[in-house]
Structures are given as C-alpha cells and as structure tokens.
mmCIF file of C-alpha atoms in Angstrom:
data_model
loop_
_atom_site.group_PDB
_atom_site.id
_atom_site.type_symbol
_atom_site.label_atom_id
_atom_site.label_comp_id
_atom_site.label_asym_id
_atom_site.label_seq_id
_atom_site.Cartn_x
_atom_site.Cartn_y
_atom_site.Cartn_z
ATOM 1 C CA UNK A 1 44.269 95.962 -4.902
ATOM 2 C CA UNK A 2 41.892 98.971 -5.754
ATOM 3 C CA UNK A 3 42.162 101.187 -8.866
ATOM 4 C CA UNK A 4 43.372 103.858 -6.556
ATOM 5 C CA UNK A 5 46.152 101.983 -4.999
ATOM 6 C CA UNK A 6 47.544 100.752 -8.391
ATOM 7 C CA UNK A 7 47.381 104.325 -9.621
ATOM 8 C CA UNK A 8 49.036 105.786 -6.594
ATOM 9 C CA UNK A 9 51.621 102.920 -6.719
ATOM 10 C CA UNK A 10 52.740 103.806 -10.355
ATOM 11 C CA UNK A 11 52.722 107.307 -9.647
ATOM 12 C CA UNK A 12 54.917 107.068 -6.481
ATOM 13 C CA UNK A 13 57.357 105.206 -8.690
ATOM 14 C CA UNK A 14 56.980 107.404 -11.606
ATOM 15 C CA UNK A 15 56.183 104.491 -13.778
ATOM 16 C CA UNK A 16 53.684 104.650 -16.796
ATOM 17 C CA UNK A 17 53.511 101.012 -17.388
ATOM 18 C CA UNK A 18 51.402 99.039 -15.180
ATOM 19 C CA UNK A 19 52.078 95.441 -14.506
ATOM 20 C CA UNK A 20 49.736 92.676 -15.753
ATOM 21 C CA UNK A 21 48.795 92.001 -12.037
ATOM 22 C CA UNK A 22 48.102 95.812 -11.632
ATOM 23 C CA UNK A 23 46.436 96.148 -15.147
ATOM 24 C CA UNK A 24 43.936 93.329 -14.432
ATOM 25 C CA UNK A 25 42.998 94.808 -10.955
ATOM 26 C CA UNK A 26 42.309 98.250 -12.707
ATOM 27 C CA UNK A 27 40.040 96.362 -15.132
ATOM 28 C CA UNK A 28 38.257 94.036 -12.886
ATOM 29 C CA UNK A 29 37.168 96.995 -10.604
ATOM 30 C CA UNK A 30 35.958 98.796 -13.716
ATOM 31 C CA UNK A 31 33.658 95.545 -14.392
ATOM 32 C CA UNK A 32 35.795 93.950 -17.247
ATOM 33 C CA UNK A 33 36.030 90.061 -16.723
ATOM 34 C CA UNK A 34 39.640 89.039 -16.532
ATOM 35 C CA UNK A 35 41.350 85.726 -15.581
ATOM 36 C CA UNK A 36 42.088 85.672 -11.864
ATOM 37 C CA UNK A 37 45.839 86.489 -11.696
ATOM 38 C CA UNK A 38 48.072 86.732 -8.562
ATOM 39 C CA UNK A 39 51.603 87.669 -7.783
ATOM 40 C CA UNK A 40 54.002 85.321 -6.440
ATOM 41 C CA UNK A 41 57.536 86.821 -5.222
ATOM 42 C CA UNK A 42 59.067 83.450 -4.651
ATOM 43 C CA UNK A 43 58.922 79.802 -6.251
ATOM 44 C CA UNK A 44 57.198 78.486 -3.052
ATOM 45 C CA UNK A 45 54.525 81.213 -3.376
ATOM 46 C CA UNK A 46 54.038 80.225 -7.074
ATOM 47 C CA UNK A 47 53.572 76.876 -6.404
ATOM 48 C CA UNK A 48 51.274 77.370 -3.554
ATOM 49 C CA UNK A 49 49.072 79.804 -5.597
ATOM 50 C CA UNK A 50 48.931 77.325 -8.399
ATOM 51 C CA UNK A 51 47.669 74.588 -5.941
ATOM 52 C CA UNK A 52 45.012 77.006 -4.751
ATOM 53 C CA UNK A 53 43.761 78.078 -7.983
ATOM 54 C CA UNK A 54 43.990 74.602 -9.910
ATOM 55 C CA UNK A 55 45.888 73.356 -12.620
ATOM 56 C CA UNK A 56 46.920 73.814 -15.256
ATOM 57 C CA UNK A 57 48.443 77.322 -14.881
ATOM 58 C CA UNK A 58 50.503 80.189 -16.499
ATOM 59 C CA UNK A 59 53.373 81.969 -15.229
ATOM 60 C CA UNK A 60 54.390 85.569 -16.522
ATOM 61 C CA UNK A 61 57.082 87.807 -15.525
ATOM 62 C CA UNK A 62 55.879 90.829 -13.612
ATOM 63 C CA UNK A 63 57.918 93.804 -14.342
ATOM 64 C CA UNK A 64 57.226 97.459 -14.893
ATOM 65 C CA UNK A 65 60.017 97.564 -17.312
ATOM 66 C CA UNK A 66 59.176 94.631 -19.475
ATOM 67 C CA UNK A 67 56.437 95.029 -22.008
ATOM 68 C CA UNK A 68 56.860 92.006 -24.016
ATOM 69 C CA UNK A 69 57.270 89.004 -21.769
ATOM 70 C CA UNK A 70 57.178 86.352 -24.267
ATOM 71 C CA UNK A 71 60.106 87.939 -26.221
ATOM 72 C CA UNK A 72 62.704 87.297 -23.340
ATOM 73 C CA UNK A 73 61.310 83.952 -22.093
ATOM 74 C CA UNK A 74 59.072 85.454 -19.322
ATOM 75 C CA UNK A 75 56.012 83.189 -20.021
ATOM 76 C CA UNK A 76 55.530 79.555 -19.203
ATOM 77 C CA UNK A 77 52.380 77.945 -20.170
ATOM 78 C CA UNK A 78 50.409 74.748 -19.464
ATOM 79 C CA UNK A 79 52.061 73.884 -16.074
ATOM 80 C CA UNK A 80 50.390 71.060 -14.508
ATOM 81 C CA UNK A 81 52.222 70.137 -11.232
ATOM 82 C CA UNK A 82 53.940 71.742 -8.134
ATOM 83 C CA UNK A 83 57.461 70.718 -9.457
ATOM 84 C CA UNK A 84 56.931 72.131 -12.967
ATOM 85 C CA UNK A 85 55.496 75.403 -11.583
ATOM 86 C CA UNK A 86 58.580 75.791 -9.251
ATOM 87 C CA UNK A 87 60.894 75.125 -12.168
ATOM 88 C CA UNK A 88 59.210 77.398 -14.441
ATOM 89 C CA UNK A 89 59.522 80.178 -11.783
ATOM 90 C CA UNK A 90 63.358 79.550 -11.707
ATOM 91 C CA UNK A 91 63.536 79.483 -15.564
ATOM 92 C CA UNK A 92 61.938 82.734 -15.893
ATOM 93 C CA UNK A 93 63.938 84.377 -13.255
ATOM 94 C CA UNK A 94 67.008 83.222 -15.234
ATOM 95 C CA UNK A 95 65.823 84.147 -18.602
ATOM 96 C CA UNK A 96 65.046 87.715 -17.325
ATOM 97 C CA UNK A 97 68.392 88.052 -15.832
ATOM 98 C CA UNK A 98 70.140 86.979 -18.963
ATOM 99 C CA UNK A 99 68.104 89.101 -21.501
ATOM 100 C CA UNK A 100 67.269 92.267 -19.475
ATOM 101 C CA UNK A 101 69.343 92.241 -16.246
ATOM 102 C CA UNK A 102 68.576 95.808 -15.261
ATOM 103 C CA UNK A 103 64.796 95.338 -15.188
ATOM 104 C CA UNK A 104 62.894 95.570 -11.731
ATOM 105 C CA UNK A 105 61.293 92.260 -11.355
ATOM 106 C CA UNK A 106 58.237 92.209 -8.749
ATOM 107 C CA UNK A 107 58.079 88.447 -9.323
ATOM 108 C CA UNK A 108 55.586 86.370 -11.535
ATOM 109 C CA UNK A 109 51.811 86.402 -12.250
ATOM 110 C CA UNK A 110 50.139 83.005 -11.532
ATOM 111 C CA UNK A 111 46.931 82.787 -13.544
ATOM 112 C CA UNK A 112 44.735 79.537 -14.410
ATOM 113 C CA UNK A 113 44.996 78.502 -18.085
ATOM 114 C CA UNK A 114 41.655 79.787 -19.532
ATOM 115 C CA UNK A 115 39.758 77.324 -21.843
ATOM 116 C CA UNK A 116 39.833 77.624 -25.380
ATOM 117 C CA UNK A 117 37.469 80.247 -27.136
ATOM 118 C CA UNK A 118 37.417 82.747 -30.056
ATOM 119 C CA UNK A 119 40.204 85.086 -29.529
ATOM 120 C CA UNK A 120 39.309 88.943 -29.970
ATOM 121 C CA UNK A 121 40.799 91.924 -29.005
ATOM 122 C CA UNK A 122 39.955 95.467 -27.273
ATOM 123 C CA UNK A 123 42.237 98.401 -27.373
ATOM 124 C CA UNK A 124 42.212 101.935 -26.222
ATOM 125 C CA UNK A 125 44.689 104.783 -27.557
ATOM 126 C CA UNK A 126 44.390 108.580 -27.687
ATOM 127 C CA UNK A 127 44.073 110.385 -30.823
ATOM 128 C CA UNK A 128 45.635 113.982 -30.881
ATOM 129 C CA UNK A 129 42.287 115.461 -32.244
ATOM 130 C CA UNK A 130 39.493 113.096 -30.962
ATOM 131 C CA UNK A 131 40.979 112.007 -27.433
ATOM 132 C CA UNK A 132 40.265 108.454 -26.341
ATOM 133 C CA UNK A 133 39.498 105.929 -29.068
ATOM 134 C CA UNK A 134 38.417 102.333 -28.485
ATOM 135 C CA UNK A 135 39.231 99.568 -30.955
ATOM 136 C CA UNK A 136 37.885 96.023 -31.516
ATOM 137 C CA UNK A 137 38.937 93.255 -33.713
ATOM 138 C CA UNK A 138 39.390 89.553 -34.066
ATOM 139 C CA UNK A 139 42.669 88.248 -32.692
ATOM 140 C CA UNK A 140 45.563 86.266 -34.270
ATOM 141 C CA UNK A 141 46.116 86.978 -38.064
ATOM 142 C CA UNK A 142 43.018 89.164 -38.407
ATOM 143 C CA UNK A 143 44.453 91.863 -36.408
ATOM 144 C CA UNK A 144 48.276 91.390 -37.259
ATOM 145 C CA UNK A 145 47.998 90.837 -40.776
ATOM 146 C CA UNK A 146 44.510 91.726 -42.069
ATOM 147 C CA UNK A 147 43.968 94.690 -39.786
ATOM 148 C CA UNK A 148 40.304 94.038 -39.601
ATOM 149 C CA UNK A 149 39.494 96.168 -36.810
ATOM 150 C CA UNK A 150 36.881 98.887 -36.113
ATOM 151 C CA UNK A 151 37.022 102.206 -34.035
ATOM 152 C CA UNK A 152 34.948 104.471 -31.972
ATOM 153 C CA UNK A 153 35.380 107.681 -30.104
ATOM 154 C CA UNK A 154 34.782 107.823 -26.228
ATOM 155 C CA UNK A 155 32.136 107.840 -24.863
ATOM 156 C CA UNK A 156 30.458 104.798 -26.494
ATOM 157 C CA UNK A 157 26.824 104.019 -26.490
ATOM 158 C CA UNK A 158 25.312 100.490 -26.766
ATOM 159 C CA UNK A 159 24.534 101.227 -30.295
ATOM 160 C CA UNK A 160 28.325 101.981 -30.830
ATOM 161 C CA UNK A 161 29.489 98.843 -29.423
ATOM 162 C CA UNK A 162 26.927 96.696 -31.295
ATOM 163 C CA UNK A 163 28.074 98.400 -34.551
ATOM 164 C CA UNK A 164 31.846 97.903 -33.741
ATOM 165 C CA UNK A 165 31.446 94.292 -33.538
ATOM 166 C CA UNK A 166 29.212 93.754 -36.494
ATOM 167 C CA UNK A 167 31.280 95.907 -38.971
ATOM 168 C CA UNK A 168 34.617 93.970 -38.929
ATOM 169 C CA UNK A 169 34.731 91.593 -41.987
ATOM 170 C CA UNK A 170 35.372 88.525 -39.391
ATOM 171 C CA UNK A 171 31.949 88.945 -37.800
ATOM 172 C CA UNK A 172 30.693 85.628 -39.293
ATOM 173 C CA UNK A 173 33.525 83.901 -37.148
ATOM 174 C CA UNK A 174 31.524 85.314 -33.821
ATOM 175 C CA UNK A 175 28.352 83.959 -35.289
ATOM 176 C CA UNK A 176 29.602 80.461 -35.525
ATOM 177 C CA UNK A 177 30.902 78.911 -38.897
ATOM 178 C CA UNK A 178 31.589 75.296 -39.941
ATOM 179 C CA UNK A 179 29.840 73.941 -36.723
ATOM 180 C CA UNK A 180 31.464 76.345 -34.200
ATOM 181 C CA UNK A 181 29.097 77.815 -31.372
ATOM 182 C CA UNK A 182 28.263 81.481 -31.913
ATOM 183 C CA UNK A 183 29.756 83.642 -29.029
ATOM 184 C CA UNK A 184 28.186 85.852 -26.498
ATOM 185 C CA UNK A 185 27.910 88.962 -28.508
ATOM 186 C CA UNK A 186 26.390 91.078 -25.724
ATOM 187 C CA UNK A 187 29.182 90.077 -23.356
ATOM 188 C CA UNK A 188 31.814 91.778 -25.617
ATOM 189 C CA UNK A 189 29.467 94.638 -26.135
ATOM 190 C CA UNK A 190 29.615 94.988 -22.253
ATOM 191 C CA UNK A 191 33.550 94.873 -22.363
ATOM 192 C CA UNK A 192 33.620 97.701 -24.866
ATOM 193 C CA UNK A 193 31.248 99.997 -22.788
ATOM 194 C CA UNK A 194 33.237 99.147 -19.579
ATOM 195 C CA UNK A 195 36.552 100.165 -21.347
ATOM 196 C CA UNK A 196 34.829 103.367 -22.678
ATOM 197 C CA UNK A 197 33.584 104.367 -19.042
ATOM 198 C CA UNK A 198 37.244 103.450 -17.613
ATOM 199 C CA UNK A 199 38.664 105.922 -20.156
ATOM 200 C CA UNK A 200 36.149 108.628 -19.225
ATOM 201 C CA UNK A 201 36.793 108.155 -15.455
ATOM 202 C CA UNK A 202 40.554 107.929 -15.805
ATOM 203 C CA UNK A 203 41.916 110.373 -18.381
ATOM 204 C CA UNK A 204 45.533 109.411 -17.002
ATOM 205 C CA UNK A 205 45.353 106.226 -19.220
ATOM 206 C CA UNK A 206 46.891 106.523 -22.326
ATOM 207 C CA UNK A 207 46.834 103.237 -23.845
ATOM 208 C CA UNK A 208 45.144 99.869 -23.050
ATOM 209 C CA UNK A 209 45.249 96.385 -24.632
ATOM 210 C CA UNK A 210 43.294 93.381 -23.925
ATOM 211 C CA UNK A 211 44.775 90.821 -25.934
ATOM 212 C CA UNK A 212 43.480 87.934 -26.246
ATOM 213 C CA UNK A 213 40.031 88.172 -24.894
ATOM 214 C CA UNK A 214 38.596 84.776 -25.159
ATOM 215 C CA UNK A 215 35.021 84.732 -26.240
ATOM 216 C CA UNK A 216 32.623 81.778 -25.519
ATOM 217 C CA UNK A 217 28.945 81.159 -25.927
ATOM 218 C CA UNK A 218 28.301 82.104 -22.465
ATOM 219 C CA UNK A 219 30.643 85.265 -21.819
ATOM 220 C CA UNK A 220 34.004 86.455 -22.409
ATOM 221 C CA UNK A 221 37.225 86.836 -20.333
ATOM 222 C CA UNK A 222 40.351 88.914 -20.812
ATOM 223 C CA UNK A 223 43.616 86.632 -20.689
ATOM 224 C CA UNK A 224 46.077 89.246 -20.914
ATOM 225 C CA UNK A 225 46.012 93.084 -20.091
ATOM 226 C CA UNK A 226 48.244 95.997 -20.621
ATOM 227 C CA UNK A 227 47.824 99.637 -19.563
ATOM 228 C CA UNK A 228 49.952 102.391 -20.113
ATOM 229 C CA UNK A 229 49.353 105.904 -18.076
ATOM 230 C CA UNK A 230 50.193 109.268 -19.226
ATOM 231 C CA UNK A 231 53.486 110.736 -18.154
ATOM 232 C CA UNK A 232 51.588 113.554 -16.568
ATOM 233 C CA UNK A 233 48.171 113.462 -15.266
ATOM 234 C CA UNK A 234 46.055 115.627 -17.747
ATOM 235 C CA UNK A 235 44.149 118.362 -16.217
#
C-alpha cells in the first residue's frame, strides 16, 4: 500500500481520517519506523496473520469512522493463541455493532505486541499563522497531565529536533534514571525529521499523532498512528 494509493483511496471515499493500517503505510514509506500492522477482514484471516507474524499480538478495529478505538471496545491486547485471536475478532465486531452500529468497518488490524520501552509522543498540527508545527513529548501522564511538550515549525533541521528532545522537563528519563537504560536519542531525532519532511511533501495532512512511540537503547518504533487529512487539498 503506497502513499499515493492511500491518499487516493481516502479522496475517492471523501474521507479525512485514515485508518491505522493506512496511516502506518503512509508513515512507513516516509521512513518512520512502525510496528508491522496488517488488515484482516475475517476471524480466519486474523488468526492466520497472527500465526505468521508471531504471538503475542494485538487486534484493533479498522474503521474510518472510529477515532478512539479503545473507548468502544475495539482493541484487544496480549493475544497468545489462534483461539484467543479468533474470539477477540468476534468480540470487537460485537462491541462495534453495539456501540457504533453505523460505522464503516474494514476489519481489524493485526500487529505484533511491541516489547516494553519508554513511551514518547510525536504529533503534527497546523497553526493558522505559522502552518505545520511538530510536537514532541514523553507519553503517559507527562503529556496528558503535565503538558511537558515542545514545538517547532516545519521544516525542522537536525538542530531543531535535537533541541526539542532536550528542552522537555522529562529529558532525564530518556537519558536513563534509576538504573534504566538511556534510549536512542538519534532515532527520535530521525523520526521528528521524517515527520517534518512528510508534512512538507503532503500539505494535505492536517493532523498526525504517533502515540505511543516506544523508545529503546537501539531504536524506536511507533505502535499507534493516526492521520487526519484536510477536507480539501490546499493549493
């Protein structure tokens, strides 16, 4: 699934919200590391994909009409067998039917559970005066409660990405505290630069959220992704 085909499909269906599978395809082609995520349209497909990519896996409903999948029971984590995976597919479909019966459902996204890491978040939004703006912060309570984030206007230089990461109050967490390993700061800088480049190449992207990104001592990977397009392609 190429960036061109993802954007063309959304335009043809007059959609502005890309599915998680589409969002990750867009980001992967842009060079942003994402967890391998595949679309399953049936319980049998879900079980077969899970077996191929290896357990444990996570299942998430894929729908252009559902932005917050967890809120309606559209996410199942830590599935370790074919039986669990097939049942989770059925449970997600029942939950969506009960909570949001008019939503268009493409199936479920099957992805391998990522190993634990330090959660960070990268976002993109548009400021009415300055245009695309990239955001960085730690995940969890750091972003939800403390609003410990930094911003820069697109396009970003390596220097900007370096400063964004180091100026948040939680930066010592990334350096490693209380025996924890330091994470790969250069990998996070690369992701910020790739998101900035993507925003430059595709002005039709209105919003983008990579939340969470799991940072490790040897890289980083986006576990969840959401992309929103402009209603009309800017000139």
